[in-house]
Amino acid sequence: MDWTDPFPVVLLLALTLTLLLKWAGFWSSSSRALPPGPRPFPLIGNLHIFDLKRLHRTMLKLSKEYGSIFSIQMGVRKMVVLTGYETVKEALVNQADAFAERPYIAIFDEFARNFGEIVEECGSLIKALESHGGNPFEGTTIMNAAVSNIIVSILFGKQFEYDDARFLRLLKLVSENIRLGGSPSVLLYNMFPAFGFLLDSCKTVLKNRDEVFAFINDTFVKHLKDLDENDQRNFIDSFLIRQQEEKKSTSTGFFHQENLRALVSDLFGAGTETTSSTLRWGILLMMKYPDIQSEYFCGSGSLSALFGA
């Protein structure tokens, strides 16, 4: 190309500008379906009219001109703005499901956690379900194990196989305690603690608790043997290091053995059963309503096939 000739240069700039405008959606038909609002400029959108230090004032001014629902464009991103109590209430309360999603915000990516352990565990769960070959099976234990393994990976820095005997024993203890927690005898104990020695369910709950605590204490001992403040592998490591730092000071605060034991027990127990129950109910409802399942289930096959329904 002869760069001394202005025609090809102008043509190239025009094509580049056209492509940029097309990429920015400047001529997009979707723009015509948006609520009224100020006409955007190419690339910068409506940034030229915003008071970026007092953005709410700009929004208030625009609402007086275009109404309680209007559209703006931030750079190349189109947005709809809702203003006023009644409009926001209608959207977030009366039409909550329609407004449940959240937009992609780039800066949040810099703060987001890596949920790799969840993705990894999801793959293990799907393999475990598929291993039954479409035959009916009871899914509570598998779901409990999958959910618990995510919590365990954060707390202990390890994950268990679904058929690990000690892991299954812990899940059984936790599940039994949650079931007994709502029994009449435990409710009676809550009202009259002095009579706990007469109630078998209470004795079982406490026995299960002691066994879970024994496992946690054993885990503490193992972590203390190779604890490295420069290599904090999991939650327990971080807690134990803070515990050692606290011992060097005169304060006696949160970081002591009883709190760690109770905290790990709570996270391991409560976090497992509640999430697992929610997931099992979700699976049950999708199996009951296959039309919803076919619309939202993204894996290969179907839940009905996985669970033998």
Short mmCIF file of C-alpha atoms in Angstrom, two decimals:
data_model
loop_
_atom_site.label_atom_id
_atom_site.label_comp_id
_atom_site.label_asym_id
_atom_site.label_seq_id
_atom_site.Cartn_x
_atom_site.Cartn_y
_atom_site.Cartn_z
CA MET A 1 0.00 0.00 0.00
CA ASP A 2 1.22 3.45 -0.94
CA TRP A 3 0.99 5.39 2.34
CA THR A 4 1.67 8.66 0.49
CA ASP A 5 -1.69 8.33 -1.26
CA PRO A 6 -4.37 9.62 1.16
CA PHE A 7 -7.24 7.60 -0.37
CA PRO A 8 -6.26 4.12 0.90
CA VAL A 9 -5.38 5.59 4.30
CA VAL A 10 -8.81 7.20 4.61
CA LEU A 11 -10.45 4.00 3.35
CA LEU A 12 -8.57 1.93 5.94
CA LEU A 13 -9.57 4.32 8.74
CA ALA A 14 -13.19 4.22 7.57
CA LEU A 15 -13.22 0.41 7.54
CA THR A 16 -11.59 0.29 10.98
CA LEU A 17 -14.14 2.72 12.38
CA THR A 18 -16.98 0.72 10.82
CA LEU A 19 -15.72 -2.50 12.37
CA LEU A 20 -15.35 -0.82 15.76
CA LEU A 21 -18.87 0.57 15.58
CA LYS A 22 -20.21 -2.83 14.55
CA TRP A 23 -18.30 -4.51 17.41
CA ALA A 24 -19.66 -1.93 19.82
CA GLY A 25 -23.20 -2.68 18.67
CA PHE A 26 -23.80 0.89 17.57
CA TRP A 27 -26.21 -0.25 14.85
CA SER A 28 -27.54 -3.21 16.78
CA SER A 29 -31.28 -3.80 16.47
CA SER A 30 -31.33 -4.63 20.19
CA SER A 31 -30.67 -0.97 20.92
CA ARG A 32 -34.07 -0.08 19.47
CA ALA A 33 -35.75 -2.39 22.01
CA LEU A 34 -34.19 -0.61 24.97
CA PRO A 35 -35.99 2.03 27.04
CA PRO A 36 -35.46 5.66 25.99
CA GLY A 37 -32.25 7.38 26.88
CA PRO A 38 -29.54 9.76 25.64
CA ARG A 39 -28.05 8.89 22.28
CA PRO A 40 -24.59 7.36 22.76
CA PHE A 41 -21.44 8.30 20.88
CA PRO A 42 -19.37 5.57 19.22
CA LEU A 43 -17.03 3.73 21.61
CA ILE A 44 -17.46 6.12 24.56
CA GLY A 45 -21.23 5.70 24.77
CA ASN A 46 -22.66 8.30 27.17
CA LEU A 47 -19.52 8.86 29.20
CA HIS A 48 -19.31 12.43 27.97
CA ILE A 49 -22.43 13.45 29.91
CA PHE A 50 -21.60 11.70 33.21
CA ASP A 51 -20.41 13.42 36.35
CA LEU A 52 -18.16 10.52 37.35
CA LYS A 53 -17.55 11.94 40.83
CA ARG A 54 -21.28 12.29 41.50
CA LEU A 55 -22.80 9.71 39.19
CA HIS A 56 -26.07 9.66 41.12
CA ARG A 57 -26.71 13.26 40.13
CA THR A 58 -26.44 12.38 36.46
CA MET A 59 -28.85 9.48 36.95
CA LEU A 60 -31.32 11.73 38.77
CA LYS A 61 -31.15 14.31 36.00
CA LEU A 62 -31.68 11.67 33.30
CA SER A 63 -34.63 10.17 35.19
CA LYS A 64 -36.39 13.54 35.14
CA GLU A 65 -35.95 13.67 31.37
CA TYR A 66 -36.58 10.03 30.37
CA GLY A 67 -38.65 8.62 33.24
CA SER A 68 -38.02 6.05 35.97
CA ILE A 69 -36.71 3.46 33.48
CA PHE A 70 -34.15 4.58 30.93
CA SER A 71 -31.09 3.23 29.12
CA ILE A 72 -27.51 4.44 29.03
CA GLN A 73 -24.29 3.18 27.49
CA MET A 74 -21.06 2.95 29.47
CA GLY A 75 -18.40 2.68 26.80
CA VAL A 76 -19.68 -0.17 24.62
CA ARG A 77 -21.88 -1.73 27.34
CA LYS A 78 -25.59 -1.02 27.24
CA MET A 79 -27.40 -0.71 30.58
CA VAL A 80 -30.92 -0.15 31.85
CA VAL A 81 -31.31 2.10 34.90
CA LEU A 82 -34.21 1.83 37.36
CA THR A 83 -34.93 4.80 39.61
CA GLY A 84 -37.48 5.46 42.30
CA TYR A 85 -38.78 3.31 45.14
CA GLU A 86 -41.80 1.85 43.35
CA THR A 87 -39.84 0.91 40.22
CA VAL A 88 -36.99 -0.73 42.14
CA LYS A 89 -39.47 -2.57 44.40
CA GLU A 90 -41.35 -3.90 41.37
CA ALA A 91 -38.11 -5.21 39.87
CA LEU A 92 -36.30 -6.61 42.91
CA VAL A 93 -39.32 -7.78 44.96
CA ASN A 94 -42.31 -8.44 42.71
CA GLN A 95 -40.20 -9.60 39.72
CA ALA A 96 -37.25 -10.96 41.70
CA ASP A 97 -36.70 -14.06 39.53
CA ALA A 98 -36.42 -12.01 36.36
CA PHE A 99 -33.75 -9.79 37.95
CA ALA A 100 -31.79 -12.51 39.76
CA GLU A 101 -28.77 -12.54 37.44
CA ARG A 102 -25.73 -10.32 37.90
CA PRO A 103 -23.64 -8.66 35.20
CA TYR A 104 -20.03 -9.43 34.46
CA ILE A 105 -17.84 -6.86 36.23
CA ALA A 106 -14.19 -7.07 35.29
CA ILE A 107 -12.72 -5.77 38.56
CA PHE A 108 -14.47 -8.52 40.50
CA ASP A 109 -12.39 -11.08 38.62
CA GLU A 110 -9.36 -9.73 40.47
CA PHE A 111 -10.98 -10.64 43.79
CA ALA A 112 -12.69 -13.89 42.83
CA ARG A 113 -11.64 -17.17 44.50
CA ASN A 114 -10.48 -20.12 42.52
CA PHE A 115 -13.26 -22.68 42.84
CA GLY A 116 -11.18 -25.42 41.25
CA GLU A 117 -11.91 -27.81 44.13
CA ILE A 118 -15.64 -27.51 43.39
CA VAL A 119 -15.19 -28.19 39.68
CA GLU A 120 -12.90 -31.13 40.47
CA GLU A 121 -15.35 -32.57 42.98
CA CYS A 122 -18.22 -32.12 40.54
CA GLY A 123 -16.34 -34.31 38.05
CA SER A 124 -15.82 -36.99 40.71
CA LEU A 125 -19.50 -36.86 41.65
CA ILE A 126 -20.64 -37.30 38.04
CA LYS A 127 -18.33 -40.32 37.64
CA ALA A 128 -19.73 -41.83 40.83
CA LEU A 129 -23.28 -41.37 39.57
CA GLU A 130 -22.49 -42.79 36.15
CA SER A 131 -20.79 -45.83 37.71
CA HIS A 132 -24.24 -47.20 38.62
CA GLY A 133 -25.03 -47.60 34.96
CA GLY A 134 -28.53 -46.16 35.18
CA ASN A 135 -29.62 -48.56 37.93
CA PRO A 136 -31.52 -47.14 40.92
CA PHE A 137 -29.42 -46.29 43.97
CA GLU A 138 -29.67 -44.28 47.17
CA GLY A 139 -27.89 -40.99 46.55
CA THR A 140 -27.69 -39.48 50.03
CA THR A 141 -24.26 -40.85 50.92
CA ILE A 142 -22.71 -39.89 47.58
CA MET A 143 -24.10 -36.37 47.73
CA ASN A 144 -22.99 -35.97 51.35
CA ALA A 145 -19.51 -37.20 50.43
CA ALA A 146 -19.19 -34.82 47.47
CA VAL A 147 -20.28 -31.75 49.42
CA SER A 148 -18.24 -32.70 52.47
CA ASN A 149 -15.13 -33.24 50.37
CA ILE A 150 -15.18 -29.60 49.24
CA ILE A 151 -15.34 -28.47 52.87
CA VAL A 152 -12.70 -31.03 53.87
CA SER A 153 -10.32 -29.77 51.16
CA ILE A 154 -10.53 -26.25 52.64
CA LEU A 155 -10.28 -27.38 56.27
CA PHE A 156 -7.80 -30.26 56.03
CA GLY A 157 -6.12 -29.75 52.67
CA LYS A 158 -7.08 -33.21 51.45
CA GLN A 159 -9.97 -35.07 49.88
CA PHE A 160 -11.33 -38.55 50.57
CA GLU A 161 -12.43 -41.31 48.25
CA TYR A 162 -16.17 -41.86 48.44
CA ASP A 163 -15.66 -45.38 49.76
CA ASP A 164 -13.09 -44.43 52.42
CA ALA A 165 -14.25 -46.21 55.58
CA ARG A 166 -13.27 -43.46 58.02
CA PHE A 167 -14.80 -40.77 55.84
CA LEU A 168 -18.07 -42.70 55.59
CA ARG A 169 -18.04 -43.16 59.36
CA LEU A 170 -17.71 -39.40 59.90
CA LEU A 171 -20.55 -38.71 57.48
CA LYS A 172 -22.71 -41.26 59.30
CA LEU A 173 -21.99 -39.64 62.67
CA VAL A 174 -22.81 -36.16 61.39
CA SER A 175 -25.97 -37.30 59.62
CA GLU A 176 -27.19 -39.22 62.67
CA ASN A 177 -26.61 -36.26 64.97
CA ILE A 178 -28.56 -33.93 62.69
CA ARG A 179 -31.42 -36.42 62.53
CA LEU A 180 -31.46 -36.92 66.30
CA GLY A 181 -31.19 -33.19 66.86
CA GLY A 182 -34.85 -32.84 65.93
CA SER A 183 -36.08 -35.86 67.87
CA PRO A 184 -38.56 -35.51 70.76
CA SER A 185 -36.03 -36.69 73.35
CA VAL A 186 -33.45 -34.06 72.33
CA LEU A 187 -36.16 -31.40 72.35
CA LEU A 188 -37.02 -32.58 75.86
CA TYR A 189 -33.35 -32.34 76.83
CA ASN A 190 -33.28 -28.75 75.53
CA MET A 191 -36.09 -27.92 77.94
CA PHE A 192 -34.80 -30.00 80.87
CA PRO A 193 -31.01 -30.54 80.54
CA ALA A 194 -30.80 -32.14 83.97
CA PHE A 195 -32.63 -35.21 82.69
CA GLY A 196 -30.22 -35.81 79.80
CA PHE A 197 -28.74 -38.91 81.44
CA LEU A 198 -32.15 -40.61 81.06
CA LEU A 199 -32.46 -39.97 77.31
CA ASP A 200 -30.81 -42.45 74.93
CA SER A 201 -30.86 -40.10 71.96
CA CYS A 202 -28.89 -37.50 73.91
CA LYS A 203 -26.34 -40.12 74.90
CA THR A 204 -25.94 -41.12 71.24
CA VAL A 205 -25.51 -37.49 70.12
CA LEU A 206 -22.79 -36.89 72.71
CA LYS A 207 -21.05 -40.18 71.88
CA ASN A 208 -21.03 -39.28 68.17
CA ARG A 209 -19.75 -35.80 69.02
CA ASP A 210 -16.83 -37.25 70.99
CA GLU A 211 -15.88 -39.51 68.09
CA VAL A 212 -15.90 -36.58 65.65
CA PHE A 213 -13.85 -34.50 68.09
CA ALA A 214 -11.34 -37.36 68.40
CA PHE A 215 -10.86 -37.36 64.62
CA ILE A 216 -10.38 -33.58 64.62
CA ASN A 217 -7.87 -33.73 67.49
CA ASP A 218 -5.92 -36.42 65.65
CA THR A 219 -5.85 -34.16 62.58
CA PHE A 220 -4.52 -31.26 64.70
CA VAL A 221 -1.63 -33.38 65.95
CA LYS A 222 -0.65 -34.40 62.42
CA HIS A 223 -0.76 -30.81 61.19
CA LEU A 224 1.36 -29.55 64.09
CA LYS A 225 4.15 -31.99 63.24
CA ASP A 226 4.90 -30.35 59.89
CA LEU A 227 3.43 -26.88 60.39
CA ASP A 228 5.17 -24.18 58.32
CA GLU A 229 4.09 -20.57 58.63
CA ASN A 230 5.49 -19.91 55.14
CA ASP A 231 3.42 -22.71 53.63
CA GLN A 232 -0.12 -22.54 54.99
CA ARG A 233 -1.86 -25.41 53.23
CA ASN A 234 -5.39 -25.12 54.60
CA PHE A 235 -7.66 -23.57 57.19
CA ILE A 236 -6.30 -25.59 60.12
CA ASP A 237 -2.72 -24.56 59.31
CA SER A 238 -3.72 -20.90 59.29
CA PHE A 239 -5.58 -21.23 62.58
CA LEU A 240 -2.72 -23.04 64.31
CA ILE A 241 -0.21 -20.42 63.16
CA ARG A 242 -2.42 -17.65 64.53
CA GLN A 243 -2.70 -19.69 67.73
CA GLN A 244 1.08 -19.75 68.10
CA GLU A 245 1.28 -16.01 67.44
CA GLU A 246 -1.38 -15.39 70.08
CA LYS A 247 0.53 -17.44 72.65
CA LYS A 248 3.51 -15.11 72.24
CA SER A 249 1.35 -12.13 73.18
CA THR A 250 -0.38 -11.41 76.47
CA SER A 251 -3.88 -11.64 74.98
CA THR A 252 -6.00 -14.76 75.24
CA GLY A 253 -8.47 -14.47 72.40
CA PHE A 254 -10.23 -16.61 69.87
CA PHE A 255 -7.42 -18.89 68.67
CA HIS A 256 -7.46 -21.73 71.17
CA GLN A 257 -7.91 -25.48 70.78
CA GLU A 258 -11.53 -25.69 71.89
CA ASN A 259 -12.61 -23.04 69.41
CA LEU A 260 -10.76 -24.70 66.56
CA ARG A 261 -12.32 -28.05 67.36
CA ALA A 262 -15.82 -26.57 67.56
CA LEU A 263 -15.34 -24.47 64.43
CA VAL A 264 -14.11 -27.37 62.31
CA SER A 265 -16.90 -29.56 63.63
CA ASP A 266 -19.54 -26.94 62.79
CA LEU A 267 -18.22 -26.33 59.27
CA PHE A 268 -17.83 -30.03 58.59
CA GLY A 269 -21.26 -30.95 59.96
CA ALA A 270 -23.63 -28.09 59.24
CA GLY A 271 -22.09 -27.23 55.88
CA THR A 272 -22.41 -30.80 54.62
CA GLU A 273 -25.97 -31.76 55.47
CA THR A 274 -27.67 -28.49 54.50
CA THR A 275 -26.03 -28.20 51.08
CA SER A 276 -26.44 -31.90 50.32
CA SER A 277 -30.14 -31.79 51.20
CA THR A 278 -30.67 -28.77 48.96
CA LEU A 279 -28.92 -30.49 46.05
CA ARG A 280 -30.93 -33.70 46.50
CA TRP A 281 -34.18 -31.75 46.50
CA GLY A 282 -33.08 -29.96 43.34
CA ILE A 283 -32.30 -33.27 41.64
CA LEU A 284 -35.63 -34.72 42.75
CA LEU A 285 -37.55 -31.76 41.36
CA MET A 286 -35.72 -31.91 38.02
CA MET A 287 -36.49 -35.63 37.77
CA LYS A 288 -40.14 -34.92 38.53
CA TYR A 289 -40.29 -32.17 35.90
CA PRO A 290 -38.19 -33.41 32.94
CA ASP A 291 -39.15 -30.42 30.80
CA ILE A 292 -37.29 -28.15 33.23
CA GLN A 293 -34.44 -30.66 33.38
CA SER A 294 -34.03 -30.68 29.59
CA GLU A 295 -33.93 -26.87 29.54
CA TYR A 296 -31.33 -26.36 32.28
CA PHE A 297 -29.31 -29.58 32.69
CA CYS A 298 -25.99 -29.07 30.94
CA GLY A 299 -24.28 -32.46 31.37
CA SER A 300 -24.33 -35.47 29.11
CA GLY A 301 -27.38 -37.70 29.39
CA SER A 302 -29.99 -36.81 31.99
CA LEU A 303 -30.53 -36.95 35.72
CA SER A 304 -33.23 -39.55 35.24
CA ALA A 305 -30.69 -41.81 33.55
CA LEU A 306 -28.06 -41.17 36.22
CA PHE A 307 -30.46 -42.02 39.04
CA GLY A 308 -32.22 -44.85 37.32
CA ALA A 309 -35.59 -43.12 37.18
#
